[in-house]
Short mmCIF file of C-alpha atoms and ligand atoms in Angstrom, two decimals:
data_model
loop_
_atom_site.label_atom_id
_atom_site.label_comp_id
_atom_site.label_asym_id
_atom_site.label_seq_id
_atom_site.Cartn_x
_atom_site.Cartn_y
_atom_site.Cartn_z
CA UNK B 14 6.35 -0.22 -14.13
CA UNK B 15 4.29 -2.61 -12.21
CA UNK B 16 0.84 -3.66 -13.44
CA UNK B 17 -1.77 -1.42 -13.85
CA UNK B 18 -4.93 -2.13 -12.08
CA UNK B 19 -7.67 -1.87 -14.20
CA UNK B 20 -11.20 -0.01 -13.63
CA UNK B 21 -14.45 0.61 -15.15
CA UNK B 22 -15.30 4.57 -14.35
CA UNK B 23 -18.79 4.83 -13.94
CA UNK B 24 -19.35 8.76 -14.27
CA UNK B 25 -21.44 12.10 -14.98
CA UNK B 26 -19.47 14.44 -16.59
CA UNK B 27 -19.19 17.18 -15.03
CA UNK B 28 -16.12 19.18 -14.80
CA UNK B 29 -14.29 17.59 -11.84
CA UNK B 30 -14.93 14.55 -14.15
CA UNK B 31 -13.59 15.15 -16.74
CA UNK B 32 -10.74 16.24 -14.82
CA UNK B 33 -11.16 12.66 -12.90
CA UNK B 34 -11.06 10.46 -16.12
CA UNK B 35 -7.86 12.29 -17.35
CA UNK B 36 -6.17 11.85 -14.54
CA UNK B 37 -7.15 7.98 -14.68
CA UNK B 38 -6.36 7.74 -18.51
CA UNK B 39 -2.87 9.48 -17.96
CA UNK B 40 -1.95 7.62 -14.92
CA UNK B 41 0.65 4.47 -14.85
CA UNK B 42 -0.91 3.02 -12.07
CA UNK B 43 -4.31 2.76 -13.54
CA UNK B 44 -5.71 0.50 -16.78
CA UNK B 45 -9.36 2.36 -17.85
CA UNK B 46 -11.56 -0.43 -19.69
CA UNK B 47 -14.75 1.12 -20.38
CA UNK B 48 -16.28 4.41 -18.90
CA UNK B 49 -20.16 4.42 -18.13
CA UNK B 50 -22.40 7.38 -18.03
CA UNK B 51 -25.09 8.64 -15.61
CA UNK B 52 -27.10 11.01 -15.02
CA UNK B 53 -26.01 13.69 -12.44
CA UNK B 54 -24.47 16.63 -12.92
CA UNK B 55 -26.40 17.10 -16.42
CA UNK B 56 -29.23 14.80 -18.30
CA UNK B 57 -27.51 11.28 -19.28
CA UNK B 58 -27.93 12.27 -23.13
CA UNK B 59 -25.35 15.44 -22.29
CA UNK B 60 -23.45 13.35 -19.70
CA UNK B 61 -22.50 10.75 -22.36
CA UNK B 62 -22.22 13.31 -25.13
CA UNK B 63 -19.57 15.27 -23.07
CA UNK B 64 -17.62 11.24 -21.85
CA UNK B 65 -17.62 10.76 -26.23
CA UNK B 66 -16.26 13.92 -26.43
CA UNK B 67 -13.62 13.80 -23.87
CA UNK B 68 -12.32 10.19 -24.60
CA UNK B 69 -12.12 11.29 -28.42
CA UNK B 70 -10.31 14.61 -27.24
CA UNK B 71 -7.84 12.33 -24.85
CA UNK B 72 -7.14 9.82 -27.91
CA UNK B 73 -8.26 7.31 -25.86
CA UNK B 74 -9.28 3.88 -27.05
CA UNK B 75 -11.88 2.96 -24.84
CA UNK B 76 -15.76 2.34 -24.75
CA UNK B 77 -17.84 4.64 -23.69
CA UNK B 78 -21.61 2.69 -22.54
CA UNK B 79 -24.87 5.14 -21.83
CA UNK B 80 -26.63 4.59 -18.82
CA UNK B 81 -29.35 5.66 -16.84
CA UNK B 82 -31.47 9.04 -17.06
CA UNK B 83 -33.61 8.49 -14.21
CA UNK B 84 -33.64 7.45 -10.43
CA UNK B 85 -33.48 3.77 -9.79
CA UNK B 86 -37.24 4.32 -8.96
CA UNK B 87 -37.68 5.73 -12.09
CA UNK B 88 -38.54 9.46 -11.10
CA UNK B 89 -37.22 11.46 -13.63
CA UNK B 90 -34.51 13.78 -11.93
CA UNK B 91 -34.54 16.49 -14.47
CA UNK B 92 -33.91 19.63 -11.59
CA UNK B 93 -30.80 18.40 -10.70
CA UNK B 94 -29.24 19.39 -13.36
CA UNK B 95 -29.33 22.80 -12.98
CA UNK B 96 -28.30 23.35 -9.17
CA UNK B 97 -24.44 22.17 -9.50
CA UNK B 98 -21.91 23.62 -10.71
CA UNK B 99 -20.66 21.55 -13.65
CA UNK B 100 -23.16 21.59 -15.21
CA UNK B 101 -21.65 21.57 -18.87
CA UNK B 102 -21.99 20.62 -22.61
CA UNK B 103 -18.29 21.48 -22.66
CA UNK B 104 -17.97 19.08 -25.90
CA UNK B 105 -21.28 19.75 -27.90
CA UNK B 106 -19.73 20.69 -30.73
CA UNK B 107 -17.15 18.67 -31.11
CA UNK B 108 -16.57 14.98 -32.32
CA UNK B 109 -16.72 12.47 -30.31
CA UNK B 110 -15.80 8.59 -30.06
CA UNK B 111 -17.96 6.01 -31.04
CA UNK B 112 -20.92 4.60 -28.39
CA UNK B 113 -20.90 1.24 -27.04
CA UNK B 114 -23.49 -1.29 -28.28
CA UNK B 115 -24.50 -2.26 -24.70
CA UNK B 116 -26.22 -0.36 -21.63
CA UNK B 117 -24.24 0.20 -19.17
CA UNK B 118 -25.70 -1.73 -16.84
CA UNK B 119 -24.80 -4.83 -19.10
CA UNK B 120 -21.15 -3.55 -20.15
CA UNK B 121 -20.61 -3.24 -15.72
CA UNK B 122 -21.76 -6.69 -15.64
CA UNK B 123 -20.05 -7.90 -19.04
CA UNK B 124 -16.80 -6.28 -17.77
CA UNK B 125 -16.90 -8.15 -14.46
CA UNK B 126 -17.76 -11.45 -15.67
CA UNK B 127 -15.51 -11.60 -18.74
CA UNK B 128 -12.39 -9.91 -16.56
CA UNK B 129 -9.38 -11.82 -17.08
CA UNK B 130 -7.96 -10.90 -13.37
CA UNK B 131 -9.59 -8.71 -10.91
CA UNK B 132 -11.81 -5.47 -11.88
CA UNK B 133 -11.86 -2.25 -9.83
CA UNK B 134 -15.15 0.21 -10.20
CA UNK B 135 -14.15 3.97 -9.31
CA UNK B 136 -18.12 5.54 -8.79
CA UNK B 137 -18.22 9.30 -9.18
CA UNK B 138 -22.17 10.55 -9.90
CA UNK B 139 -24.98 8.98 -8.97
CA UNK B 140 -24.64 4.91 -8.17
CA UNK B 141 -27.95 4.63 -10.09
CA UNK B 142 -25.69 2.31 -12.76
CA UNK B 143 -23.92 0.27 -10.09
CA UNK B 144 -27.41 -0.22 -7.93
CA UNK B 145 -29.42 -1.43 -11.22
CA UNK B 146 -25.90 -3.97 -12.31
CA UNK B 147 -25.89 -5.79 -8.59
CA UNK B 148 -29.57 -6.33 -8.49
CA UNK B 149 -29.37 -7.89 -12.01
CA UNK B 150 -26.64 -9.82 -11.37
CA UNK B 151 -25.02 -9.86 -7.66
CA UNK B 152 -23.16 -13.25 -8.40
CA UNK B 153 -21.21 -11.32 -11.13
CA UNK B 154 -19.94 -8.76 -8.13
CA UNK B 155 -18.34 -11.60 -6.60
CA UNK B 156 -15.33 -13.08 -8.14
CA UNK B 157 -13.78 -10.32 -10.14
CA UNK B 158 -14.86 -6.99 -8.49
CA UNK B 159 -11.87 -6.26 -6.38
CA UNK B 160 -13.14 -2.85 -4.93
CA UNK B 161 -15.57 -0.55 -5.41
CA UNK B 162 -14.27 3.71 -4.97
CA UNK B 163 -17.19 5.32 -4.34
CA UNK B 164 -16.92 9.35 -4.15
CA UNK B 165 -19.89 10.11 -2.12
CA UNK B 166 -21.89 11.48 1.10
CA UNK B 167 -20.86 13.53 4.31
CA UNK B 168 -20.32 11.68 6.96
CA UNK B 169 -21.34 13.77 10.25
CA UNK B 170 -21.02 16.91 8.30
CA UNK B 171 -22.13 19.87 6.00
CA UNK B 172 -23.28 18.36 2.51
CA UNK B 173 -22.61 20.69 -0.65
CA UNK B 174 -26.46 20.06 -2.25
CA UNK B 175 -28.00 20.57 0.79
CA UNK B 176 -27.42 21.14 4.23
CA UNK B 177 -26.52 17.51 4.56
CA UNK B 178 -26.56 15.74 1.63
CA UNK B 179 -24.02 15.20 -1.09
CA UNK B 180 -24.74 15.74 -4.40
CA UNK B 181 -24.43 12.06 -5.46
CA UNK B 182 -26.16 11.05 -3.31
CA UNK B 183 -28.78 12.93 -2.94
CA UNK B 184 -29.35 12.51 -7.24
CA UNK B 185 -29.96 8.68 -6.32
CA UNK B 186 -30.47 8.05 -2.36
CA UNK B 187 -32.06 4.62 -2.85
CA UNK B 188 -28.90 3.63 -5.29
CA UNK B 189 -26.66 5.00 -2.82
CA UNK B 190 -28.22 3.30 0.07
CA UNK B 191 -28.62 -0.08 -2.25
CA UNK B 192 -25.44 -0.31 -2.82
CA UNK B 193 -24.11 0.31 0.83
CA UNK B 194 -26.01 -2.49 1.83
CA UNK B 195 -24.83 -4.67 -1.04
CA UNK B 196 -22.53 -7.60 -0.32
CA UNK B 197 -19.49 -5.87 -1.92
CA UNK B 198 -16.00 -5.06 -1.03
CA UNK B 199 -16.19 -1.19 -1.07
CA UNK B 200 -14.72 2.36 -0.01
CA UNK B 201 -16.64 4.87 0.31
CA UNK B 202 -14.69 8.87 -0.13
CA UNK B 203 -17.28 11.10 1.20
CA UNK B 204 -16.63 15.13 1.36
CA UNK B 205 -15.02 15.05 4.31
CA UNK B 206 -11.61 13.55 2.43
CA UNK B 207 -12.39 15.14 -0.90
CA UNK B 208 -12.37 18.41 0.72
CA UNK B 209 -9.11 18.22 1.47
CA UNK B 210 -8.23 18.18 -2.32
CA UNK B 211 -8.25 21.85 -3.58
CA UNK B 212 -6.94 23.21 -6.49
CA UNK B 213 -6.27 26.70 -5.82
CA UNK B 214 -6.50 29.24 -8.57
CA UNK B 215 -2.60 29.50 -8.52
CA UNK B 216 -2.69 25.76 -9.13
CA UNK B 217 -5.41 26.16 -12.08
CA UNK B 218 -2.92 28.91 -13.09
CA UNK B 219 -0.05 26.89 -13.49
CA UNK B 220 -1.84 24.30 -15.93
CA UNK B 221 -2.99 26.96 -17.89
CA UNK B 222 -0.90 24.84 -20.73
CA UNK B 223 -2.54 22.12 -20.24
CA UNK B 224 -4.55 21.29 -23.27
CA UNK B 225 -7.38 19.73 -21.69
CA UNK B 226 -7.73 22.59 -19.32
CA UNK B 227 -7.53 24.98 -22.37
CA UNK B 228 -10.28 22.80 -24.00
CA UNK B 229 -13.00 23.14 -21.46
CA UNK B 230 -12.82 27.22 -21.86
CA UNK B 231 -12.10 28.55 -19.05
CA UNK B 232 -14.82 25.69 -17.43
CA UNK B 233 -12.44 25.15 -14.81
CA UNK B 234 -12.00 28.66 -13.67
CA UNK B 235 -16.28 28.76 -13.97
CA UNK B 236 -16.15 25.59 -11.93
CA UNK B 237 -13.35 27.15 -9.39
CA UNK B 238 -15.56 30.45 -8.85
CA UNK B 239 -18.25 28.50 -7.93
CA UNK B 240 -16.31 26.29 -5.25
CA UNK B 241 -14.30 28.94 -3.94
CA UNK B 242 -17.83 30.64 -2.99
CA UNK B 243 -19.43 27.85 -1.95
CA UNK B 244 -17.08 25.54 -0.19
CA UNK B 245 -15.15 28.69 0.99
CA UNK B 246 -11.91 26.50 0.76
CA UNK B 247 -9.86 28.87 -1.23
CA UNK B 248 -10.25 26.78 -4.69
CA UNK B 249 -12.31 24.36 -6.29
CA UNK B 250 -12.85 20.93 -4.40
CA UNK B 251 -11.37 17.92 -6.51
CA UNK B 252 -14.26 15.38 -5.39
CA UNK B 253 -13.42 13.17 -8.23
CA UNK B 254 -10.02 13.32 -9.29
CA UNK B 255 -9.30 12.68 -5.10
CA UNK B 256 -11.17 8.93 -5.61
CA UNK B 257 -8.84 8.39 -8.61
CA UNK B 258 -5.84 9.02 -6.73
CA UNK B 259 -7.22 6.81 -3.74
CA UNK B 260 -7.84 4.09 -5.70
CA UNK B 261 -4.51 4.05 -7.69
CA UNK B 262 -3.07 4.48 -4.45
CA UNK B 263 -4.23 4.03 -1.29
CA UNK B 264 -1.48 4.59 0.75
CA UNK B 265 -2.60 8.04 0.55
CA UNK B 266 -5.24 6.99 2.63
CA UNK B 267 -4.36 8.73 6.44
CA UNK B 268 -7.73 8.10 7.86
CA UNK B 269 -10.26 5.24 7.40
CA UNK B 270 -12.54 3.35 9.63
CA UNK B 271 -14.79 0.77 9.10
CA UNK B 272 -18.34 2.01 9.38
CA UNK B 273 -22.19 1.15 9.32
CA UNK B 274 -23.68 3.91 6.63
CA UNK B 275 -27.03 4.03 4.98
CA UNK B 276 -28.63 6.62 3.30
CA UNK B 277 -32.19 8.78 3.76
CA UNK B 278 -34.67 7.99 1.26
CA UNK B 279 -37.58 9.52 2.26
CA UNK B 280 -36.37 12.86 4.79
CA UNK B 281 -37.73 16.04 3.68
CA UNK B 282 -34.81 17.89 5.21
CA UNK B 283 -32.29 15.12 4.85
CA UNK B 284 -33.04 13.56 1.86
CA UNK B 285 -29.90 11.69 0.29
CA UNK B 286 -27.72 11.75 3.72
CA UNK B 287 -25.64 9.70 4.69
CA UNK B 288 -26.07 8.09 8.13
CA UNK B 289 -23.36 6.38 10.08
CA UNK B 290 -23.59 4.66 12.91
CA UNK B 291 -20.50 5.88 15.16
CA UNK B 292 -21.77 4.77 18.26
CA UNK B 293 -19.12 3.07 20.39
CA UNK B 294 -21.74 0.09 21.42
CA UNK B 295 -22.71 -0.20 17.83
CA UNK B 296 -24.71 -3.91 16.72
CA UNK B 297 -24.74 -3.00 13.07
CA UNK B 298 -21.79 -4.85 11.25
CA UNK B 299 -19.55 -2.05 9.16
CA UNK B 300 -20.82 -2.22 5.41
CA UNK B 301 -17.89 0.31 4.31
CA UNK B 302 -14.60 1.40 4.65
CA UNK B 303 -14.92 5.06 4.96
CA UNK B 304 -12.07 7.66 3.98
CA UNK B 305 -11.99 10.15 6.18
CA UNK B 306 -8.23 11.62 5.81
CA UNK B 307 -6.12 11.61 2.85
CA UNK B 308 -2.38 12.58 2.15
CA UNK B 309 -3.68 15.55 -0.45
CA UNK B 310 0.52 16.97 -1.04
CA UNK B 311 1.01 13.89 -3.02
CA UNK B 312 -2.44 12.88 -4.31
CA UNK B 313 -2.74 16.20 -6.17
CA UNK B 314 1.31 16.02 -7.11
CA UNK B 315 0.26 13.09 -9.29
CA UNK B 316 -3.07 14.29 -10.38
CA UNK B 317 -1.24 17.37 -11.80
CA UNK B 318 1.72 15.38 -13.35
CA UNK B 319 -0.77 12.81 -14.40
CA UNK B 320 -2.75 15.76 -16.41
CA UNK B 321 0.62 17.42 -17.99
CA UNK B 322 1.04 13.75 -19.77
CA UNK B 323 -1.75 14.93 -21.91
CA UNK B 324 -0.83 14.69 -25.08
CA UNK B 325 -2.29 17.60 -27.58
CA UNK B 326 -6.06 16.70 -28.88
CA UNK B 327 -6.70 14.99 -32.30
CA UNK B 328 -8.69 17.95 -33.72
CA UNK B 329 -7.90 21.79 -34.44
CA UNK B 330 -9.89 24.24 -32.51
O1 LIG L 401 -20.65 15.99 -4.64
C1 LIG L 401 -19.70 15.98 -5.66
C2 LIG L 401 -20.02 14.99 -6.72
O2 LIG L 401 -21.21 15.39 -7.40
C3 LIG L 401 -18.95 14.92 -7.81
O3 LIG L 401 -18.89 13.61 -8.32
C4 LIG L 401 -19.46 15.89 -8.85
O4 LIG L 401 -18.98 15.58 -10.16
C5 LIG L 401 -20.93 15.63 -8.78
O5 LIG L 401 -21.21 14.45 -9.54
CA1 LIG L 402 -19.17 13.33 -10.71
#
């Protein structure tokens, strides 16, 4: 087995996330250091509860650092957490690993500077974290960050918050659009390639012994009924779990083009979306590689192998 590349998830579980961090924890590719909570798909407090939770539940020996509850501009987004599905105190009541000392935005910037070899970021909720570590410290972004994996926007289509914003993007839009624009080697994995990572209910069927599945009661199958309406794909979209398996490999990459994006801070209707420049005659230098095709057949072959190396939790139910 070759060496494992390691990376700092920043994250806000979430049930795709949860899903996501397993799949990095159990995969031989992939060496988690620390995980790093946001806001997003609940309030930060419930977002790191349910990360404490699900690292103690995975027997995982790894730091878990609480990050930010509000917008980079400090507006408090409290509504959010109530509009996506995922939404979840899966954990609440049970025990969870111990919190790191640090903020996150310290332990981002700790891990990068104090990274024996190169340091991978995989980004899946709001880049409120990521924004707030570069602006403290951009010089620490430069040696040891190898990439950053950033699941977010829609790139010249439908969002799934609003008509054409993604949900991580729209939580943060001046974090998302910060961190475009930042000096940084990054990929960005907007809907368009995540949506072609669906777990079918047959699929979610067939892990139905998967003790991590069992765990977040029937979550998943919550999570799927609200995809499979929305996204009309015929199962729940993997947004997260699809960056993992880009970033532990991307030769599952099939489509990706290097592209000016920068996101709407201030539209009414199109708050949060992401706006590339794909004009042939473009003067605007590509900030991001963008992912526009993946191989899914073997992304989501090692996600669910991946998850069946879960061993069984370290409490009763
Ligand atoms: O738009 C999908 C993204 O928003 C995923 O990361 C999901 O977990 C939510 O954070
Ligand atoms: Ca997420």
């Amino acid at each position: 087995m070759g060496i494992r590349k390691k990376v700092i998830i920043d994250t806000d579980p979430g049930v795709d996330d949860a899903l996501a961090i397993a799949y990095a924890l159990k995969s031989q590719l992939l060496e988690v250091v620390a995980l790093t909570t946001v806001f997003g798909n609940s309030q930060v407090d419930q977002t790191t509860r349910n990360a404490l939770s699900l690292i103690k539940f995975l027997n995982a020996d790894i730091p878990v650092y609480k990050g930010s509850g509000n917008r980079i501009d400090g507006s408090n987004p409290s509504v959010l957490a109530s509009s996506q599905a995922g939404t979840v105190s899966y954990f609440n009541s049970r025990p969870e690993s111990s919190m790191g000392e640090m903020n996150a935005i310290d332990a981002i910037i700790c891990c990068l500077e104090t990274a024996r070899d190169s340091i991978s970021i995989i980004a899946i909720g709001p880049l409120t974290n990521i924004a707030k570590s570069y602006q403290k410290s951009p010089e620490s972004f430069k040696d040891k960050l190898e990439r950053i994996w950033i699941m977010g926007g829609a790139i010249n289509t439908y969002g799934n918050i609003s008509p054409v914003a993604e949900f991580n993007f729209y939580s943060d839009p001046m974090a998302a659009d910060i961190v475009l624009k930042a000096d940084i080697p990054k990929t960005l994995v907007p809907v368009n390639a995540c949506r072609k990572v669906v777990m079918t209910p047959e699929e979610l069927k067939s892990l139905s012994g998967n003790s991590l599945i069992e765990d977040l009661d029937g979550l998943v199958g919550e999570y799927m009924r609200y995809y499979v309406n929305q996204e009309r794909l015929g199962g729940a979209v993997m947004y997260d779990p699809a960056v993992v398996g880009l970033c532990a490999n991307p030769a599952f990459i099939r489509k990706q083009i290097p592209l000016y994006v920068r996101v709407e801070t201030a539209g009414e209707l199109s708050l949060g979306q992401s706006v590339a420049d794909l004009r042939p005659n473009s003067q605007n230098k590509p900030n991001v590689s963008v992912c526009l095709d993946l191989e899914s057949a073997p992304l989501k072959s090692e996600f669910y192998q991946a998850l069946s190396r879960q061993n069984q939790p370290n409490w009763s139910k």
